[in-house]
Amino acid sequence: MPSVHTLELPSGVLEYREAAPTGHATTLPPVVFVHGVVVDGRMWESVAARLGAAGFHCYMPTLPLGAHRIPWGADADRSPRGAATLVREFVAELGLSEAILVGCDTGGAICQFALDADPGFVRRVVFTNCDAFGQFPPQPFRIIFGLLTQRPLLRPLIAGPLQIRALRHSALGVGLLITDPDPAYTRSVFDPLRTDPAIRDDFVTFLRAIDRRELAELTPRLSRVTCPVSVVWGLSDKAFRPALGRRLAAVFEQAEFIEVANSRTFVAMDQPEALAEAIIAISRKVGITTE
């Protein structure tokens, strides 16, 4: 089982899960996972177990995106760029500059913000189904998030109806993102929003800071990233269509597009073996060096 730690960074305090390699020492690069909104570091554990058996050291931070337990706080930069700063600080504090960075959903956009700020802060990158260009966020979540930011009276009710499994697993909830959701997990990630006003405030403030135009301008700039990139895309995803993944892959000089059948947005939960194999494959690739 992964160990759980707390790390104080200049931009906030993060909980993170750490899964060491099982059974042998390794010189393989570490892996840092970046999730999206209203999930936490636990979503990566099936992938991390497979990577641990192959000799990888995995780090699964829980970013302050709605399923966190430690408030980000009103003094923080509670925006996609602020979350990207947390990711870069996490990598720097733990000495993970040789890491493979893996992002999904909103976390994929956060990885893009982090790479825009410093294209060389990690050595390899894996994107699974995620926001890119002007799709930030996809429908129907754009409408749902808009209601939450514009209608304050709705905020205390954010997670209440989602205690009902049928609603939580519907196409307006996690059912759009996961083929076969685990009811205990999907219920637990909404608990902080339901019970803690400070977490709700963090979440709504982050949603309010999302600007589709900013990501639309940023994603093409990632052509400056010269490390190996893999785009691992679930083909059954109705939120992030395969055409978006192919367009994202085309931005990078060194990028491979990998199709994953029978997977929606959360490839890590739908097809963990496929994602683990892609991470193992990219670990063998060497980035471009320039004089």
PDB file of C-alpha atoms in Angstrom:
ATOM      1  CA  MET A   1       0.000   0.000   0.000  1.00  0.00           C
ATOM      2  CA  PRO A   2       1.242   3.518  -0.706  1.00  0.00           C
ATOM      3  CA  SER A   3       2.413   5.587   2.237  1.00  0.00           C
ATOM      4  CA  VAL A   4       0.726   8.962   2.831  1.00  0.00           C
ATOM      5  CA  HIS A   5       2.676  12.138   3.589  1.00  0.00           C
ATOM      6  CA  THR A   6       2.108  15.876   3.966  1.00  0.00           C
ATOM      7  CA  LEU A   7       4.426  18.374   2.287  1.00  0.00           C
ATOM      8  CA  GLU A   8       4.509  22.120   2.964  1.00  0.00           C
ATOM      9  CA  LEU A   9       5.376  24.097  -0.158  1.00  0.00           C
ATOM     10  CA  PRO A  10       5.657  27.860  -0.743  1.00  0.00           C
ATOM     11  CA  SER A  11       2.279  27.857  -2.551  1.00  0.00           C
ATOM     12  CA  GLY A  12       0.350  25.489  -0.288  1.00  0.00           C
ATOM     13  CA  VAL A  13       0.311  22.249   1.691  1.00  0.00           C
ATOM     14  CA  LEU A  14      -0.213  18.978  -0.179  1.00  0.00           C
ATOM     15  CA  GLU A  15      -0.976  15.449   0.872  1.00  0.00           C
ATOM     16  CA  TYR A  16       0.628  12.859  -1.361  1.00  0.00           C
ATOM     17  CA  ARG A  17       0.829   9.120  -1.723  1.00  0.00           C
ATOM     18  CA  GLU A  18       4.178   7.486  -2.331  1.00  0.00           C
ATOM     19  CA  ALA A  19       4.579   3.979  -3.717  1.00  0.00           C
ATOM     20  CA  ALA A  20       8.137   2.648  -3.649  1.00  0.00           C
ATOM     21  CA  PRO A  21       9.347  -0.094  -6.012  1.00  0.00           C
ATOM     22  CA  THR A  22       8.536  -3.552  -4.736  1.00  0.00           C
ATOM     23  CA  GLY A  23      11.203  -6.156  -4.310  1.00  0.00           C
ATOM     24  CA  HIS A  24      14.262  -4.519  -5.845  1.00  0.00           C
ATOM     25  CA  ALA A  25      16.304  -1.337  -6.167  1.00  0.00           C
ATOM     26  CA  THR A  26      15.922   0.657  -9.361  1.00  0.00           C
ATOM     27  CA  THR A  27      17.527   3.350 -11.457  1.00  0.00           C
ATOM     28  CA  LEU A  28      14.312   3.978 -13.363  1.00  0.00           C
ATOM     29  CA  PRO A  29      12.915   7.535 -13.416  1.00  0.00           C
ATOM     30  CA  PRO A  30      10.311   8.435 -10.798  1.00  0.00           C
ATOM     31  CA  VAL A  31       6.719   9.023 -11.878  1.00  0.00           C
ATOM     32  CA  VAL A  32       4.651  12.016 -10.756  1.00  0.00           C
ATOM     33  CA  PHE A  33       0.878  11.871 -11.348  1.00  0.00           C
ATOM     34  CA  VAL A  34      -1.401  14.925 -11.705  1.00  0.00           C
ATOM     35  CA  HIS A  35      -5.172  14.404 -11.373  1.00  0.00           C
ATOM     36  CA  GLY A  36      -8.118  16.665 -12.250  1.00  0.00           C
ATOM     37  CA  VAL A  37     -10.978  18.201 -10.278  1.00  0.00           C
ATOM     38  CA  VAL A  38     -12.892  16.323  -7.569  1.00  0.00           C
ATOM     39  CA  VAL A  39     -10.622  13.284  -7.550  1.00  0.00           C
ATOM     40  CA  ASP A  40      -7.476  12.644  -5.527  1.00  0.00           C
ATOM     41  CA  GLY A  41      -4.192  10.778  -5.669  1.00  0.00           C
ATOM     42  CA  ARG A  42      -5.915   7.445  -5.060  1.00  0.00           C
ATOM     43  CA  MET A  43      -7.126   7.357  -8.661  1.00  0.00           C
ATOM     44  CA  TRP A  44      -3.609   6.338  -9.770  1.00  0.00           C
ATOM     45  CA  GLU A  45      -3.060   3.438  -7.362  1.00  0.00           C
ATOM     46  CA  SER A  46      -3.777   0.606  -9.823  1.00  0.00           C
ATOM     47  CA  VAL A  47      -1.242   2.065 -12.259  1.00  0.00           C
ATOM     48  CA  ALA A  48       1.273   2.699  -9.462  1.00  0.00           C
ATOM     49  CA  ALA A  49       1.000  -0.932  -8.277  1.00  0.00           C
ATOM     50  CA  ARG A  50       1.899  -2.159 -11.756  1.00  0.00           C
ATOM     51  CA  LEU A  51       4.742   0.318 -12.070  1.00  0.00           C
ATOM     52  CA  GLY A  52       6.038  -0.538  -8.606  1.00  0.00           C
ATOM     53  CA  ALA A  53       6.305  -4.182  -9.633  1.00  0.00           C
ATOM     54  CA  ALA A  54       8.356  -3.021 -12.636  1.00  0.00           C
ATOM     55  CA  GLY A  55      10.704  -0.972 -10.432  1.00  0.00           C
ATOM     56  CA  PHE A  56       9.265   2.560 -10.604  1.00  0.00           C
ATOM     57  CA  HIS A  57       8.910   4.930  -7.647  1.00  0.00           C
ATOM     58  CA  CYS A  58       5.531   6.691  -7.894  1.00  0.00           C
ATOM     59  CA  TYR A  59       4.297   9.945  -6.359  1.00  0.00           C
ATOM     60  CA  MET A  60       0.569  10.761  -6.286  1.00  0.00           C
ATOM     61  CA  PRO A  61      -0.102  14.241  -4.862  1.00  0.00           C
ATOM     62  CA  THR A  62      -3.656  15.329  -4.071  1.00  0.00           C
ATOM     63  CA  LEU A  63      -3.966  18.815  -5.500  1.00  0.00           C
ATOM     64  CA  PRO A  64      -6.447  21.290  -3.962  1.00  0.00           C
ATOM     65  CA  LEU A  65      -9.087  20.757  -6.652  1.00  0.00           C
ATOM     66  CA  GLY A  66     -12.137  19.780  -4.606  1.00  0.00           C
ATOM     67  CA  ALA A  67     -11.323  16.361  -3.136  1.00  0.00           C
ATOM     68  CA  HIS A  68      -8.516  17.698  -0.918  1.00  0.00           C
ATOM     69  CA  ARG A  69      -8.673  17.814   2.878  1.00  0.00           C
ATOM     70  CA  ILE A  70      -6.190  20.635   3.571  1.00  0.00           C
ATOM     71  CA  PRO A  71      -7.584  24.011   2.396  1.00  0.00           C
ATOM     72  CA  TRP A  72      -5.539  25.902  -0.158  1.00  0.00           C
ATOM     73  CA  GLY A  73      -6.568  29.206   1.410  1.00  0.00           C
ATOM     74  CA  ALA A  74      -7.651  32.648   0.258  1.00  0.00           C
ATOM     75  CA  ASP A  75      -4.073  33.960   0.064  1.00  0.00           C
ATOM     76  CA  ALA A  76      -3.061  31.342  -2.525  1.00  0.00           C
ATOM     77  CA  ASP A  77      -3.127  31.671  -6.307  1.00  0.00           C
ATOM     78  CA  ARG A  78      -6.127  29.378  -6.719  1.00  0.00           C
ATOM     79  CA  SER A  79      -5.959  29.170 -10.507  1.00  0.00           C
ATOM     80  CA  PRO A  80      -4.678  26.663 -13.070  1.00  0.00           C
ATOM     81  CA  ARG A  81      -1.352  28.484 -13.062  1.00  0.00           C
ATOM     82  CA  GLY A  82      -1.302  28.383  -9.275  1.00  0.00           C
ATOM     83  CA  ALA A  83      -1.924  24.631  -9.335  1.00  0.00           C
ATOM     84  CA  ALA A  84       0.864  24.268 -11.912  1.00  0.00           C
ATOM     85  CA  THR A  85       3.187  26.144  -9.562  1.00  0.00           C
ATOM     86  CA  LEU A  86       2.339  23.610  -6.844  1.00  0.00           C
ATOM     87  CA  VAL A  87       3.284  20.778  -9.210  1.00  0.00           C
ATOM     88  CA  ARG A  88       6.625  22.382 -10.062  1.00  0.00           C
ATOM     89  CA  GLU A  89       7.322  23.083  -6.382  1.00  0.00           C
ATOM     90  CA  PHE A  90       6.460  19.470  -5.525  1.00  0.00           C
ATOM     91  CA  VAL A  91       8.915  18.186  -8.143  1.00  0.00           C
ATOM     92  CA  ALA A  92      11.641  20.576  -6.973  1.00  0.00           C
ATOM     93  CA  GLU A  93      11.173  19.937  -3.240  1.00  0.00           C
ATOM     94  CA  LEU A  94      11.384  16.155  -3.612  1.00  0.00           C
ATOM     95  CA  GLY A  95      14.227  16.257  -6.154  1.00  0.00           C
ATOM     96  CA  LEU A  96      12.211  14.688  -8.962  1.00  0.00           C
ATOM     97  CA  SER A  97      13.600  16.575 -11.956  1.00  0.00           C
ATOM     98  CA  GLU A  98      14.202  13.276 -13.800  1.00  0.00           C
ATOM     99  CA  ALA A  99      10.531  12.337 -13.432  1.00  0.00           C
ATOM    100  CA  ILE A 100       7.933  11.192 -15.906  1.00  0.00           C
ATOM    101  CA  LEU A 101       4.987  13.588 -15.489  1.00  0.00           C
ATOM    102  CA  VAL A 102       1.556  12.008 -16.049  1.00  0.00           C
ATOM    103  CA  GLY A 103      -1.596  14.142 -16.285  1.00  0.00           C
ATOM    104  CA  CYS A 104      -5.282  13.534 -16.886  1.00  0.00           C
ATOM    105  CA  ASP A 105      -8.458  15.614 -17.254  1.00  0.00           C
ATOM    106  CA  THR A 106      -7.964  19.065 -15.684  1.00  0.00           C
ATOM    107  CA  GLY A 107      -4.600  17.767 -14.469  1.00  0.00           C
ATOM    108  CA  GLY A 108      -3.468  17.534 -18.090  1.00  0.00           C
ATOM    109  CA  ALA A 109      -4.161  21.244 -18.476  1.00  0.00           C
ATOM    110  CA  ILE A 110      -2.266  21.917 -15.232  1.00  0.00           C
ATOM    111  CA  CYS A 111       0.698  19.970 -16.650  1.00  0.00           C
ATOM    112  CA  GLN A 112       0.552  22.196 -19.734  1.00  0.00           C
ATOM    113  CA  PHE A 113       0.661  25.326 -17.562  1.00  0.00           C
ATOM    114  CA  ALA A 114       3.625  23.869 -15.674  1.00  0.00           C
ATOM    115  CA  LEU A 115       5.503  23.057 -18.890  1.00  0.00           C
ATOM    116  CA  ASP A 116       4.755  26.506 -20.276  1.00  0.00           C
ATOM    117  CA  ALA A 117       6.402  28.025 -17.200  1.00  0.00           C
ATOM    118  CA  ASP A 118       9.412  25.686 -17.405  1.00  0.00           C
ATOM    119  CA  PRO A 119       9.603  23.299 -20.400  1.00  0.00           C
ATOM    120  CA  GLY A 120      12.462  21.353 -18.825  1.00  0.00           C
ATOM    121  CA  PHE A 121      11.296  20.809 -15.247  1.00  0.00           C
ATOM    122  CA  VAL A 122      10.715  17.073 -15.946  1.00  0.00           C
ATOM    123  CA  ARG A 123      12.285  14.691 -18.472  1.00  0.00           C
ATOM    124  CA  ARG A 124       9.257  12.933 -20.016  1.00  0.00           C
ATOM    125  CA  VAL A 125       5.531  13.616 -20.180  1.00  0.00           C
ATOM    126  CA  VAL A 126       2.452  11.412 -20.583  1.00  0.00           C
ATOM    127  CA  PHE A 127      -0.933  12.970 -21.224  1.00  0.00           C
ATOM    128  CA  THR A 128      -4.098  10.929 -20.931  1.00  0.00           C
ATOM    129  CA  ASN A 129      -7.497  12.329 -21.949  1.00  0.00           C
ATOM    130  CA  CYS A 130      -7.427  15.975 -20.889  1.00  0.00           C
ATOM    131  CA  ASP A 131      -8.243  19.593 -21.582  1.00  0.00           C
ATOM    132  CA  ALA A 132      -6.263  21.267 -24.352  1.00  0.00           C
ATOM    133  CA  PHE A 133      -6.484  24.275 -26.647  1.00  0.00           C
ATOM    134  CA  GLY A 134      -9.874  25.950 -26.135  1.00  0.00           C
ATOM    135  CA  GLN A 135     -11.597  22.934 -24.589  1.00  0.00           C
ATOM    136  CA  PHE A 136     -11.353  23.835 -20.932  1.00  0.00           C
ATOM    137  CA  PRO A 137     -13.525  22.342 -19.498  1.00  0.00           C
ATOM    138  CA  PRO A 138     -15.581  20.103 -21.799  1.00  0.00           C
ATOM    139  CA  GLN A 139     -19.351  19.939 -21.819  1.00  0.00           C
ATOM    140  CA  PRO A 140     -21.484  19.312 -19.824  1.00  0.00           C
ATOM    141  CA  PHE A 141     -19.075  20.405 -17.099  1.00  0.00           C
ATOM    142  CA  ARG A 142     -18.677  23.871 -18.598  1.00  0.00           C
ATOM    143  CA  ILE A 143     -22.355  24.519 -17.882  1.00  0.00           C
ATOM    144  CA  ILE A 144     -22.255  22.884 -14.438  1.00  0.00           C
ATOM    145  CA  PHE A 145     -19.135  24.784 -13.379  1.00  0.00           C
ATOM    146  CA  GLY A 146     -20.626  28.019 -14.709  1.00  0.00           C
ATOM    147  CA  LEU A 147     -23.690  27.559 -12.514  1.00  0.00           C
ATOM    148  CA  LEU A 148     -21.529  26.972  -9.455  1.00  0.00           C
ATOM    149  CA  THR A 149     -19.460  30.101 -10.023  1.00  0.00           C
ATOM    150  CA  GLN A 150     -22.431  32.332 -10.861  1.00  0.00           C
ATOM    151  CA  ARG A 151     -25.019  31.085  -8.344  1.00  0.00           C
ATOM    152  CA  PRO A 152     -23.634  31.254  -4.777  1.00  0.00           C
ATOM    153  CA  LEU A 153     -26.792  29.736  -3.284  1.00  0.00           C
ATOM    154  CA  LEU A 154     -26.034  26.484  -5.106  1.00  0.00           C
ATOM    155  CA  ARG A 155     -22.597  26.020  -3.556  1.00  0.00           C
ATOM    156  CA  PRO A 156     -23.626  24.392  -0.263  1.00  0.00           C
ATOM    157  CA  LEU A 157     -25.556  21.874  -2.363  1.00  0.00           C
ATOM    158  CA  ILE A 158     -22.573  21.006  -4.597  1.00  0.00           C
ATOM    159  CA  ALA A 159     -22.075  17.473  -3.355  1.00  0.00           C
ATOM    160  CA  GLY A 160     -25.333  16.720  -1.579  1.00  0.00           C
ATOM    161  CA  PRO A 161     -27.253  15.191  -4.503  1.00  0.00           C
ATOM    162  CA  LEU A 162     -24.135  13.280  -5.501  1.00  0.00           C
ATOM    163  CA  GLN A 163     -24.493  11.139  -2.388  1.00  0.00           C
ATOM    164  CA  ILE A 164     -27.106   9.339  -4.496  1.00  0.00           C
ATOM    165  CA  ARG A 165     -25.215   6.745  -6.505  1.00  0.00           C
ATOM    166  CA  ALA A 166     -27.475   6.931  -9.581  1.00  0.00           C
ATOM    167  CA  LEU A 167     -26.872  10.670  -9.904  1.00  0.00           C
ATOM    168  CA  ARG A 168     -23.182  10.416  -9.108  1.00  0.00           C
ATOM    169  CA  HIS A 169     -22.640   7.770 -11.783  1.00  0.00           C
ATOM    170  CA  SER A 170     -24.830   9.418 -14.420  1.00  0.00           C
ATOM    171  CA  ALA A 171     -23.628  11.110 -17.620  1.00  0.00           C
ATOM    172  CA  LEU A 172     -23.699  14.421 -15.706  1.00  0.00           C
ATOM    173  CA  GLY A 173     -21.276  13.004 -13.137  1.00  0.00           C
ATOM    174  CA  VAL A 174     -18.431  10.535 -13.038  1.00  0.00           C
ATOM    175  CA  GLY A 175     -20.277   8.108 -15.310  1.00  0.00           C
ATOM    176  CA  LEU A 176     -19.143  10.242 -18.225  1.00  0.00           C
ATOM    177  CA  LEU A 177     -15.518   9.796 -17.168  1.00  0.00           C
ATOM    178  CA  ILE A 178     -15.217   6.199 -15.911  1.00  0.00           C
ATOM    179  CA  THR A 179     -16.570   3.024 -17.489  1.00  0.00           C
ATOM    180  CA  ASP A 180     -17.177   1.163 -14.232  1.00  0.00           C
ATOM    181  CA  PRO A 181     -16.952   3.561 -11.250  1.00  0.00           C
ATOM    182  CA  ASP A 182     -16.203   2.286  -7.755  1.00  0.00           C
ATOM    183  CA  PRO A 183     -19.133   3.583  -5.621  1.00  0.00           C
ATOM    184  CA  ALA A 184     -17.079   3.870  -2.429  1.00  0.00           C
ATOM    185  CA  TYR A 185     -14.388   5.906  -4.161  1.00  0.00           C
ATOM    186  CA  THR A 186     -16.743   8.184  -6.064  1.00  0.00           C
ATOM    187  CA  ARG A 187     -18.696   8.894  -2.874  1.00  0.00           C
ATOM    188  CA  SER A 188     -15.601   9.647  -0.810  1.00  0.00           C
ATOM    189  CA  VAL A 189     -14.095  12.202  -3.203  1.00  0.00           C
ATOM    190  CA  PHE A 190     -17.171  14.416  -2.841  1.00  0.00           C
ATOM    191  CA  ASP A 191     -17.103  14.368   0.976  1.00  0.00           C
ATOM    192  CA  PRO A 192     -14.711  17.341   1.391  1.00  0.00           C
ATOM    193  CA  LEU A 193     -16.941  19.517  -0.812  1.00  0.00           C
ATOM    194  CA  ARG A 194     -20.003  18.432   1.101  1.00  0.00           C
ATOM    195  CA  THR A 195     -18.615  18.952   4.598  1.00  0.00           C
ATOM    196  CA  ASP A 196     -16.047  21.795   4.458  1.00  0.00           C
ATOM    197  CA  PRO A 197     -16.900  25.374   3.338  1.00  0.00           C
ATOM    198  CA  ALA A 198     -13.175  26.145   2.909  1.00  0.00           C
ATOM    199  CA  ILE A 199     -12.812  23.315   0.399  1.00  0.00           C
ATOM    200  CA  ARG A 200     -15.886  24.541  -1.468  1.00  0.00           C
ATOM    201  CA  ASP A 201     -14.373  28.023  -1.588  1.00  0.00           C
ATOM    202  CA  ASP A 202     -11.094  26.659  -2.986  1.00  0.00           C
ATOM    203  CA  PHE A 203     -13.005  24.691  -5.628  1.00  0.00           C
ATOM    204  CA  VAL A 204     -15.259  27.519  -6.770  1.00  0.00           C
ATOM    205  CA  THR A 205     -12.361  29.975  -6.840  1.00  0.00           C
ATOM    206  CA  PHE A 206     -10.359  27.592  -9.026  1.00  0.00           C
ATOM    207  CA  LEU A 207     -13.309  27.104 -11.393  1.00  0.00           C
ATOM    208  CA  ARG A 208     -13.794  30.857 -11.638  1.00  0.00           C
ATOM    209  CA  ALA A 209     -10.127  31.264 -12.658  1.00  0.00           C
ATOM    210  CA  ILE A 210     -10.409  28.869 -15.621  1.00  0.00           C
ATOM    211  CA  ASP A 211     -10.097  30.779 -18.896  1.00  0.00           C
ATOM    212  CA  ARG A 212     -10.513  28.837 -22.127  1.00  0.00           C
ATOM    213  CA  ARG A 213      -8.692  31.556 -24.062  1.00  0.00           C
ATOM    214  CA  GLU A 214      -5.605  31.215 -21.883  1.00  0.00           C
ATOM    215  CA  LEU A 215      -5.235  27.500 -22.582  1.00  0.00           C
ATOM    216  CA  ALA A 216      -6.062  28.032 -26.275  1.00  0.00           C
ATOM    217  CA  GLU A 217      -3.036  30.336 -26.510  1.00  0.00           C
ATOM    218  CA  LEU A 218      -0.831  28.179 -24.301  1.00  0.00           C
ATOM    219  CA  THR A 219      -1.151  24.672 -25.775  1.00  0.00           C
ATOM    220  CA  PRO A 220       0.462  25.551 -29.145  1.00  0.00           C
ATOM    221  CA  ARG A 221       3.422  27.104 -27.298  1.00  0.00           C
ATOM    222  CA  LEU A 222       4.306  23.659 -25.974  1.00  0.00           C
ATOM    223  CA  SER A 223       6.118  22.994 -29.237  1.00  0.00           C
ATOM    224  CA  ARG A 224       9.067  24.325 -27.188  1.00  0.00           C
ATOM    225  CA  VAL A 225       8.967  21.110 -25.129  1.00  0.00           C
ATOM    226  CA  THR A 226      11.663  18.810 -26.505  1.00  0.00           C
ATOM    227  CA  CYS A 227      11.423  15.877 -24.108  1.00  0.00           C
ATOM    228  CA  PRO A 228       9.620  12.672 -25.167  1.00  0.00           C
ATOM    229  CA  VAL A 229       5.814  12.936 -24.920  1.00  0.00           C
ATOM    230  CA  SER A 230       3.160  10.227 -25.128  1.00  0.00           C
ATOM    231  CA  VAL A 231      -0.538  10.978 -25.524  1.00  0.00           C
ATOM    232  CA  VAL A 232      -2.485   7.950 -24.256  1.00  0.00           C
ATOM    233  CA  TRP A 233      -6.139   8.383 -25.181  1.00  0.00           C
ATOM    234  CA  GLY A 234      -9.244   6.439 -24.243  1.00  0.00           C
ATOM    235  CA  LEU A 235     -11.294   6.001 -27.405  1.00  0.00           C
ATOM    236  CA  SER A 236     -14.690   5.690 -25.674  1.00  0.00           C
ATOM    237  CA  ASP A 237     -14.478   9.181 -24.190  1.00  0.00           C
ATOM    238  CA  LYS A 238     -17.367  11.502 -25.065  1.00  0.00           C
ATOM    239  CA  ALA A 239     -15.911  14.444 -23.122  1.00  0.00           C
ATOM    240  CA  PHE A 240     -12.453  14.449 -24.734  1.00  0.00           C
ATOM    241  CA  ARG A 241     -12.714  13.023 -28.248  1.00  0.00           C
ATOM    242  CA  PRO A 242      -9.759  11.244 -29.891  1.00  0.00           C
ATOM    243  CA  ALA A 243      -9.378  14.097 -32.404  1.00  0.00           C
ATOM    244  CA  LEU A 244      -8.413  16.394 -29.505  1.00  0.00           C
ATOM    245  CA  GLY A 245      -5.741  13.937 -28.381  1.00  0.00           C
ATOM    246  CA  ARG A 246      -4.280  13.682 -31.868  1.00  0.00           C
ATOM    247  CA  ARG A 247      -4.209  17.455 -32.141  1.00  0.00           C
ATOM    248  CA  LEU A 248      -2.414  17.673 -28.790  1.00  0.00           C
ATOM    249  CA  ALA A 249       0.162  15.083 -29.857  1.00  0.00           C
ATOM    250  CA  ALA A 250       0.856  17.032 -33.069  1.00  0.00           C
ATOM    251  CA  VAL A 251       2.087  20.018 -31.022  1.00  0.00           C
ATOM    252  CA  PHE A 252       5.201  18.202 -29.819  1.00  0.00           C
ATOM    253  CA  GLU A 253       8.376  17.389 -31.726  1.00  0.00           C
ATOM    254  CA  GLN A 254       8.664  13.994 -30.032  1.00  0.00           C
ATOM    255  CA  ALA A 255       5.182  12.633 -29.395  1.00  0.00           C
ATOM    256  CA  GLU A 256       3.483   9.279 -29.795  1.00  0.00           C
ATOM    257  CA  PHE A 257      -0.304   8.927 -29.896  1.00  0.00           C
ATOM    258  CA  ILE A 258      -1.501   5.691 -28.269  1.00  0.00           C
ATOM    259  CA  GLU A 259      -5.107   4.564 -28.624  1.00  0.00           C
ATOM    260  CA  VAL A 260      -6.722   2.767 -25.682  1.00  0.00           C
ATOM    261  CA  ALA A 261      -9.910   0.837 -26.416  1.00  0.00           C
ATOM    262  CA  ASN A 262     -12.727   0.505 -23.870  1.00  0.00           C
ATOM    263  CA  SER A 263     -11.671   3.547 -21.879  1.00  0.00           C
ATOM    264  CA  ARG A 264     -13.254   6.887 -21.134  1.00  0.00           C
ATOM    265  CA  THR A 265     -11.494   9.914 -19.635  1.00  0.00           C
ATOM    266  CA  PHE A 266      -9.856   8.153 -16.704  1.00  0.00           C
ATOM    267  CA  VAL A 267      -7.611   5.699 -18.513  1.00  0.00           C
ATOM    268  CA  ALA A 268      -5.793   5.117 -15.211  1.00  0.00           C
ATOM    269  CA  MET A 269      -8.966   3.566 -13.757  1.00  0.00           C
ATOM    270  CA  ASP A 270     -10.484   1.998 -16.878  1.00  0.00           C
ATOM    271  CA  GLN A 271      -7.310   0.492 -18.378  1.00  0.00           C
ATOM    272  CA  PRO A 272      -4.454   0.774 -15.838  1.00  0.00           C
ATOM    273  CA  GLU A 273      -2.357  -1.877 -17.588  1.00  0.00           C
ATOM    274  CA  ALA A 274      -2.362   0.104 -20.845  1.00  0.00           C
ATOM    275  CA  LEU A 275      -1.257   3.284 -19.100  1.00  0.00           C
ATOM    276  CA  ALA A 276       1.441   1.454 -17.130  1.00  0.00           C
ATOM    277  CA  GLU A 277       2.793  -0.042 -20.367  1.00  0.00           C
ATOM    278  CA  ALA A 278       2.925   3.409 -21.980  1.00  0.00           C
ATOM    279  CA  ILE A 279       4.818   4.828 -19.010  1.00  0.00           C
ATOM    280  CA  ILE A 280       7.289   1.945 -19.087  1.00  0.00           C
ATOM    281  CA  ALA A 281       7.790   2.491 -22.827  1.00  0.00           C
ATOM    282  CA  ILE A 282       8.448   6.235 -22.549  1.00  0.00           C
ATOM    283  CA  SER A 283      10.919   5.653 -19.699  1.00  0.00           C
ATOM    284  CA  ARG A 284      13.261   4.163 -22.310  1.00  0.00           C
ATOM    285  CA  LYS A 285      13.181   7.235 -24.544  1.00  0.00           C
ATOM    286  CA  VAL A 286      15.819   9.941 -24.361  1.00  0.00           C
ATOM    287  CA  GLY A 287      15.017  13.615 -24.880  1.00  0.00           C
ATOM    288  CA  ILE A 288      16.481  15.916 -27.477  1.00  0.00           C
ATOM    289  CA  THR A 289      19.610  17.769 -26.407  1.00  0.00           C
ATOM    290  CA  THR A 290      20.638  21.095 -27.901  1.00  0.00           C
ATOM    291  CA  GLU A 291      24.020  22.764 -27.992  1.00  0.00           C
TER     292      GLU A 291
END
